[in-house]
Tab-separated table of C-alpha atoms and ligand atoms in Angstrom:
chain	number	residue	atom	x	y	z
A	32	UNK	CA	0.000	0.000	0.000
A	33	UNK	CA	1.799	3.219	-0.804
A	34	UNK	CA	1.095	5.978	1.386
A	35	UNK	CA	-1.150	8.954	0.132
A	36	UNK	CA	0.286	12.642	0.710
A	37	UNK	CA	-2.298	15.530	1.038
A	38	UNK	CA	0.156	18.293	2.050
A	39	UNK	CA	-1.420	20.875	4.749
A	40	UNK	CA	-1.033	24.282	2.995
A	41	UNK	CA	1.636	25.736	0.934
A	42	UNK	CA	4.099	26.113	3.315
A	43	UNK	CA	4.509	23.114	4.945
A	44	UNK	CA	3.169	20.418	7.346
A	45	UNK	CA	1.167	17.250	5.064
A	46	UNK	CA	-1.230	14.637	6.437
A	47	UNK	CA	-0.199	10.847	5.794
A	48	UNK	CA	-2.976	8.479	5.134
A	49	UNK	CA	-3.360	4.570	3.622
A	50	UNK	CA	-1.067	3.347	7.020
A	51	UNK	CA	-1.715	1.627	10.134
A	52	UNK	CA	0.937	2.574	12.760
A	53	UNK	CA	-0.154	0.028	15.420
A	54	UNK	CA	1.602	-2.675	12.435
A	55	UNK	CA	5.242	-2.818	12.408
A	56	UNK	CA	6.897	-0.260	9.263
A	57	UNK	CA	9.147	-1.429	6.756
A	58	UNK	CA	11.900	-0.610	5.826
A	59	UNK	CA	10.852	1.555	2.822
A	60	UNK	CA	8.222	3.130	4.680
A	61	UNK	CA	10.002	4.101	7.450
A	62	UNK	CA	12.753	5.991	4.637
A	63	UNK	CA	9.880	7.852	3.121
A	64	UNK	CA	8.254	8.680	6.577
A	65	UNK	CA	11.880	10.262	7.697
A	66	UNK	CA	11.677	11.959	4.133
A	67	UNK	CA	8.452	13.896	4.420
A	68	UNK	CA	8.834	14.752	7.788
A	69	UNK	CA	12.160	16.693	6.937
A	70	UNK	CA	10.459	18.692	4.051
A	71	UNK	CA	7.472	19.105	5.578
A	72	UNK	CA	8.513	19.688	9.180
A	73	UNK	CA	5.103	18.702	10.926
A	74	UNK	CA	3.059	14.721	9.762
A	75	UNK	CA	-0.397	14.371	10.801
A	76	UNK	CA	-1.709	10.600	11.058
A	77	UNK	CA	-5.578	9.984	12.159
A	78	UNK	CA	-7.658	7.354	13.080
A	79	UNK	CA	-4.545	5.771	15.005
A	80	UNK	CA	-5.891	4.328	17.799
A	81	UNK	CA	-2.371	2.956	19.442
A	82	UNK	CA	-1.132	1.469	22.572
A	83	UNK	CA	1.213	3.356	24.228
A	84	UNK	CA	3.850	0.809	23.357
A	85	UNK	CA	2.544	1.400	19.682
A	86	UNK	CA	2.869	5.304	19.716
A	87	UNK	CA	6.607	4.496	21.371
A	88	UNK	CA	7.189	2.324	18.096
A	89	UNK	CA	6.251	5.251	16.043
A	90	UNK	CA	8.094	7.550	17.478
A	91	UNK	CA	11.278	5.127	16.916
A	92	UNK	CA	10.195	5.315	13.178
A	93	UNK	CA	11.841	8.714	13.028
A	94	UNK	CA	14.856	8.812	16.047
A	95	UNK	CA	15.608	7.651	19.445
A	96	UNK	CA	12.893	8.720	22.460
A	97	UNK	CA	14.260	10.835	25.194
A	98	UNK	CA	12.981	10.766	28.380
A	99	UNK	CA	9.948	13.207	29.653
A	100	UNK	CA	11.366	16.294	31.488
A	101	UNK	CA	8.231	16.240	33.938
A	102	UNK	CA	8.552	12.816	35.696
A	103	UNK	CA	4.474	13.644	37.514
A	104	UNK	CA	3.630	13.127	33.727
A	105	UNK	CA	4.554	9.904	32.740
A	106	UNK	CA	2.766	7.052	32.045
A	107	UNK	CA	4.029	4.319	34.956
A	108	UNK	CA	4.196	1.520	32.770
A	109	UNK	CA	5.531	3.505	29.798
A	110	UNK	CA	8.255	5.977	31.224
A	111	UNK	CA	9.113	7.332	27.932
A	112	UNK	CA	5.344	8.372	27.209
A	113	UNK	CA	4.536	11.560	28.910
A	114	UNK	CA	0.570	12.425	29.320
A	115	UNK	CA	-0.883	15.904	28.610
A	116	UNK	CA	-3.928	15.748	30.824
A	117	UNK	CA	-6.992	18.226	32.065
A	118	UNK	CA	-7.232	16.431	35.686
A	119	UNK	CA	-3.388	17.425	35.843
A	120	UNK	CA	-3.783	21.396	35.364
A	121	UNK	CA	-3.950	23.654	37.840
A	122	UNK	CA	-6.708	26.426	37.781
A	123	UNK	CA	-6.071	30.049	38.283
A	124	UNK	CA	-9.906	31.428	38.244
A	125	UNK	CA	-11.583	28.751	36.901
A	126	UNK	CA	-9.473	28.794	34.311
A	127	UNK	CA	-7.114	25.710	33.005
A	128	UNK	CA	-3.194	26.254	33.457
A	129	UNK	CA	-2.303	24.692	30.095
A	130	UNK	CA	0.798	23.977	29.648
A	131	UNK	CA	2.685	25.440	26.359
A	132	UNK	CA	0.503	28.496	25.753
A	133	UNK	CA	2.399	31.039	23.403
A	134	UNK	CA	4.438	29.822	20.782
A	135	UNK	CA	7.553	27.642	21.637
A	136	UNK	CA	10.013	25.372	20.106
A	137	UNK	CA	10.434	22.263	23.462
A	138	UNK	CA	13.002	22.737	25.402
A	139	UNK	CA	15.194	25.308	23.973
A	140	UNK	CA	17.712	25.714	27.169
A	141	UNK	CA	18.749	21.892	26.568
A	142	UNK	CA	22.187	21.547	24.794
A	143	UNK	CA	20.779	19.446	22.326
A	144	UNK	CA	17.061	20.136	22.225
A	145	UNK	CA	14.281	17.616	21.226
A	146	UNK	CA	14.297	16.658	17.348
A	147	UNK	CA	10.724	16.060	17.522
A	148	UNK	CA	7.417	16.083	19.781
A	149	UNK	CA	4.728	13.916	18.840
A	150	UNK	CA	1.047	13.696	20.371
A	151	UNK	CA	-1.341	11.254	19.943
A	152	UNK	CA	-5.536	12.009	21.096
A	153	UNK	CA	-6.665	9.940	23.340
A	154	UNK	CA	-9.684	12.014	24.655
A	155	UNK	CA	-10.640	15.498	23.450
A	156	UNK	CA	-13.017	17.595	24.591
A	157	UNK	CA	-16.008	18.767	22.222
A	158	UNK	CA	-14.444	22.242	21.310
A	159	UNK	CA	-11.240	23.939	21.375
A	160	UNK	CA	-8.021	22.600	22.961
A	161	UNK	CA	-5.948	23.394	18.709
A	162	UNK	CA	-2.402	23.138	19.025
A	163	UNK	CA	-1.288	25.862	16.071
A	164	UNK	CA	2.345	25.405	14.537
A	165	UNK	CA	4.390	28.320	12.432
A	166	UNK	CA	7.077	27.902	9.848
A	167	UNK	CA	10.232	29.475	11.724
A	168	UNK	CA	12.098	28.450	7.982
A	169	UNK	CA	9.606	30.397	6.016
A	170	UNK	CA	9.498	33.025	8.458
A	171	UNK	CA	13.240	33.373	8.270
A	172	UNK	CA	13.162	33.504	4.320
A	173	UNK	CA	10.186	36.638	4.338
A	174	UNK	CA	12.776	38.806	6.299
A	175	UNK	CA	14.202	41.797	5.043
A	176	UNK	CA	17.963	41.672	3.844
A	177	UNK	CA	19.158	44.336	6.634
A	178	UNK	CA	17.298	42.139	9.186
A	179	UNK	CA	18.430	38.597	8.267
A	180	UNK	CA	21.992	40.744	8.402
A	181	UNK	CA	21.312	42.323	11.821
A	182	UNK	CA	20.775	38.479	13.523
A	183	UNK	CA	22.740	36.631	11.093
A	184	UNK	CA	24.821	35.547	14.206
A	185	UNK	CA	22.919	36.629	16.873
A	186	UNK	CA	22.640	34.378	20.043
A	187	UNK	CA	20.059	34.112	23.432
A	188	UNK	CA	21.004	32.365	26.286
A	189	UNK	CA	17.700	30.065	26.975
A	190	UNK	CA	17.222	29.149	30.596
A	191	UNK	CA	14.363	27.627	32.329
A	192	UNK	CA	12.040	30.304	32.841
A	193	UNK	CA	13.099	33.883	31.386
A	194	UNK	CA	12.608	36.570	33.490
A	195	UNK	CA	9.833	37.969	30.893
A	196	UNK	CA	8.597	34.767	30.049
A	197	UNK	CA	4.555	35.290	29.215
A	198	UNK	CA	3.621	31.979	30.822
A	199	UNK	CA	4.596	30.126	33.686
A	200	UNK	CA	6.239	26.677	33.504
A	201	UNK	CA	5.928	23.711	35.788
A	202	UNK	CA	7.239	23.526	39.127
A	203	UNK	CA	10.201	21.555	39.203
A	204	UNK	CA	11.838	19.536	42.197
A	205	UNK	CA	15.209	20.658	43.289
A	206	UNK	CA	16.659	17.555	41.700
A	207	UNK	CA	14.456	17.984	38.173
A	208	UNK	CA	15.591	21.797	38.425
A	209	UNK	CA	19.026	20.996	39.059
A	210	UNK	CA	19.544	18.537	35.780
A	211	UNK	CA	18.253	21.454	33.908
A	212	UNK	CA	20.978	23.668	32.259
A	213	UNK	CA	21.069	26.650	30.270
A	214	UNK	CA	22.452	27.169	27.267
A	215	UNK	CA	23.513	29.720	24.879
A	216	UNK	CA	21.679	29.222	20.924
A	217	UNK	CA	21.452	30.718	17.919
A	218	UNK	CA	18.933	32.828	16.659
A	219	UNK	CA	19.263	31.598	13.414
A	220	UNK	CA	19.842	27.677	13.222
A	221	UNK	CA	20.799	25.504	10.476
A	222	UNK	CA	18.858	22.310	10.249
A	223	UNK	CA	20.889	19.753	11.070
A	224	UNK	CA	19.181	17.776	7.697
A	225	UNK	CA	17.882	19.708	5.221
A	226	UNK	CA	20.951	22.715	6.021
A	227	UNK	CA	17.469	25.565	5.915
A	228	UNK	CA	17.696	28.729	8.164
A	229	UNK	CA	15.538	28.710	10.610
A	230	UNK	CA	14.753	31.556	13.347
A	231	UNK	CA	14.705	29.708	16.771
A	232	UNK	CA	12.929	31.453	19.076
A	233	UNK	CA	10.894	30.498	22.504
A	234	UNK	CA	9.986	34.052	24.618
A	235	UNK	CA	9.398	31.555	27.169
A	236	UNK	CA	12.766	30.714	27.731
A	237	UNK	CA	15.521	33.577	25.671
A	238	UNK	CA	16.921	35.683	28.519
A	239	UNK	CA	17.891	38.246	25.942
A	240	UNK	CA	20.495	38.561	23.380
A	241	UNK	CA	24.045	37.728	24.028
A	242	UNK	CA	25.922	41.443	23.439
A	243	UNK	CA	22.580	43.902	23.416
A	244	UNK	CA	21.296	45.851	26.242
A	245	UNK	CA	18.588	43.498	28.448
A	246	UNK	CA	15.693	46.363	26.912
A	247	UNK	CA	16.995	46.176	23.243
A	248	UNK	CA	17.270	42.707	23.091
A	249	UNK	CA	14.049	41.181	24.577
A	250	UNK	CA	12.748	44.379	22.040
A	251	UNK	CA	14.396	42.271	18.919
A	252	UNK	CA	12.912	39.233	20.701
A	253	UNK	CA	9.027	40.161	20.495
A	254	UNK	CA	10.015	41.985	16.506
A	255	UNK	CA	11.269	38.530	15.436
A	256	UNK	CA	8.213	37.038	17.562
A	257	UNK	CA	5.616	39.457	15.998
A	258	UNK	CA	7.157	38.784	12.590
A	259	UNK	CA	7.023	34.739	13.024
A	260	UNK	CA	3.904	34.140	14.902
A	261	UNK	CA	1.703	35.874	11.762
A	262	UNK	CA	-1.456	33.523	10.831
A	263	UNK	CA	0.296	33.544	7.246
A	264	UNK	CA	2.931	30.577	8.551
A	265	UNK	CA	0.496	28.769	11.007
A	266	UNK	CA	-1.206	25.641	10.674
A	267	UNK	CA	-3.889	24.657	13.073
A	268	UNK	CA	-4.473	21.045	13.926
A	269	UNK	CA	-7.883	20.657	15.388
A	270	UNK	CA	-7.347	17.417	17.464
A	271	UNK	CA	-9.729	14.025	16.895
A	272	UNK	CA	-9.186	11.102	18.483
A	273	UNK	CA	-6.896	8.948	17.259
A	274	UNK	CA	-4.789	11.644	15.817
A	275	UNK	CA	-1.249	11.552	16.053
A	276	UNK	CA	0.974	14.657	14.867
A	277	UNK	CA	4.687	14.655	15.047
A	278	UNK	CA	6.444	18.163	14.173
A	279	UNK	CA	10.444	19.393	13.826
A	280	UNK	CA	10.824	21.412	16.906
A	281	UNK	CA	13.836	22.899	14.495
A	282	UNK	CA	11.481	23.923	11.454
A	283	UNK	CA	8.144	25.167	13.788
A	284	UNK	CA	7.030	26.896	16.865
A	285	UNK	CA	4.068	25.674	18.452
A	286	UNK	CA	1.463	26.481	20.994
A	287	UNK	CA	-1.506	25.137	23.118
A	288	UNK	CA	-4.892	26.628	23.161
A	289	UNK	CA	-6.669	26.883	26.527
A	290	UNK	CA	-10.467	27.775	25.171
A	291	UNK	CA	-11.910	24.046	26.089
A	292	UNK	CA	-14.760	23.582	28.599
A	293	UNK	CA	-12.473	22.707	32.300
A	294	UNK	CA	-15.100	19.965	32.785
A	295	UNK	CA	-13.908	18.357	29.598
A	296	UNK	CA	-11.691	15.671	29.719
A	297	UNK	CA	-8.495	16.631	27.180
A	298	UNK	CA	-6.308	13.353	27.158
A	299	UNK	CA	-2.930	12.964	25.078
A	300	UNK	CA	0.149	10.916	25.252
A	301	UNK	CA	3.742	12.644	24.387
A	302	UNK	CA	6.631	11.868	23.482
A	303	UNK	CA	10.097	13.400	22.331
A	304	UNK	CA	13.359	12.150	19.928
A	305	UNK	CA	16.261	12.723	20.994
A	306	UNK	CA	17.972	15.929	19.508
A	307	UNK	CA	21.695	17.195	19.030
A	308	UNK	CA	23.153	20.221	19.572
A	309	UNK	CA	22.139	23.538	17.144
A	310	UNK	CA	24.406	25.216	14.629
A	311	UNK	CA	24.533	28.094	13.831
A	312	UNK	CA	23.165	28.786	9.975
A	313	UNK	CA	26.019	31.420	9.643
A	314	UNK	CA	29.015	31.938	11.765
B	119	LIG	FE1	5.574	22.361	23.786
């Protein structure tokens, strides 16, 4: 059965069909999956109603799984499969505290940041709950000439929590907080496959740029933000269950929606592949 292609929009992202992932890939398939997913930077598979030792398989189509950051949300009997649930979130007025609201690329202050997140709907609530994605690559391309000069080797150190960031993150334990570092990355990246700019960017995280004044530098930040989060590069997945989407944490930003009824019961399992560390796309 070959697989059938239907890309997203004209930018990127493409939904897969004519596969079952809860049977074993071949060779060949697992090739052309790897393929897609570096040109198109975010695969959407429904009706996959897996295990979560299946969705761990799929994930192993495209890398090696890292471990969850968050160890309260993991599956017991599947470490490697975190869980993205609504009786997990806190509630600050009646109102969910989702995690990954505003537009982020997954941990950004690791040395060598996820590859690749992938979620698969177990339960979703009747409305809302979208996770949207942008093209960072495209985004990069639209810039001016003096601006793609200006950053060419810019660089942010990305820690934790930034001291502006617009949401807040989990609470860690001393231990989880400890294992955490910070790092110093590029604003533009080179993909480590298909060689593309890309801006990298999480607000969350980038405690400034490396060499600018703390005021001019978060002001470049939310420019670059303004410029990358525009509904012209976003794609938004409205979740079914049984949907699984995998996306290039180096190619898109991404972002949770909190809109869903709190009485709803939202229910996803996550996982991440292993990433390396980010070079710069000019030096
Ligand atoms: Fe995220």
């Amino acid at each position: 059965m070959a697989l059938q292609v239907l890309p997203i929009n004209s930018i990127f992202g493409a939904e897969i069909s004519n596969i079952d992932l809860a049977q074993p890939a071949t060779a060949e398939t697992r090739e052309q999956l790897n393929k897609l997913f570096a040109e198109h930077a975010v695969l959407v598979f429904r009706n996959q109603y897996l295990e979560p030792a299946q969705f761990v398989e799929t994930g192993r189509i495209f890398g090696e799984l890292m471990e969850q950051q968050v160890k309260q949300f993991i599956l017991p009997d599947h470490p490697l499969v975190g869980i993205n649930s609504t009786r997990d979130l806190p509630r600050k007025n009646g109102k969910l505290q989702v995690r990954g609201e505003n537009y982020h690329t997954d941990h950004s202050n690791y040395l060598e940041p996820p590859k690749a997140t992938s979620l698969l709907a177990v339960e979703i609530p009747s409305y809302g709950g979208d996770t949207q994605f942008v093209d960072v690559r495209k985004a990069y391309d639209d810039l001016s000439d003096n601006m793609k000069k200006k950053i060419a080797t810019l660089r942010s150190k990305h820690i934790y929590e930034s001291s502006r960031s617009p949401r807040s993150f989990a609470k860690l334990t001393a231990e989880e907080h400890a294992a955490i570092p910070n790092v110093i990355q590029p604003i533009v990246i080179k993909h480590p496959i298909s060689a593309r700019p890309a801006l990298y960017m999480n607000t969350g995280r980038m405690e400034g740029i490396e060499g600018m004044e703390p005021e001019d530098g978060f002001a470049l930040i939310d420019q670059l933000y303004k410029h990358a989060t525009q509904s012209k590069y976003e794609y938004r997945h409205q979740w079914r269950v049984g949907d699984l989407v995998i996306w290039d944490n180096r190619s898109v930003m991404h972002q949770a929606n909190a809109d869903y009824d709190p009485e709803e019961y939202r229910y996803l399992y996550r996982i991440m592949l292993k990433g390396q560390q980010l070079e710069p796309a000019f030096t």
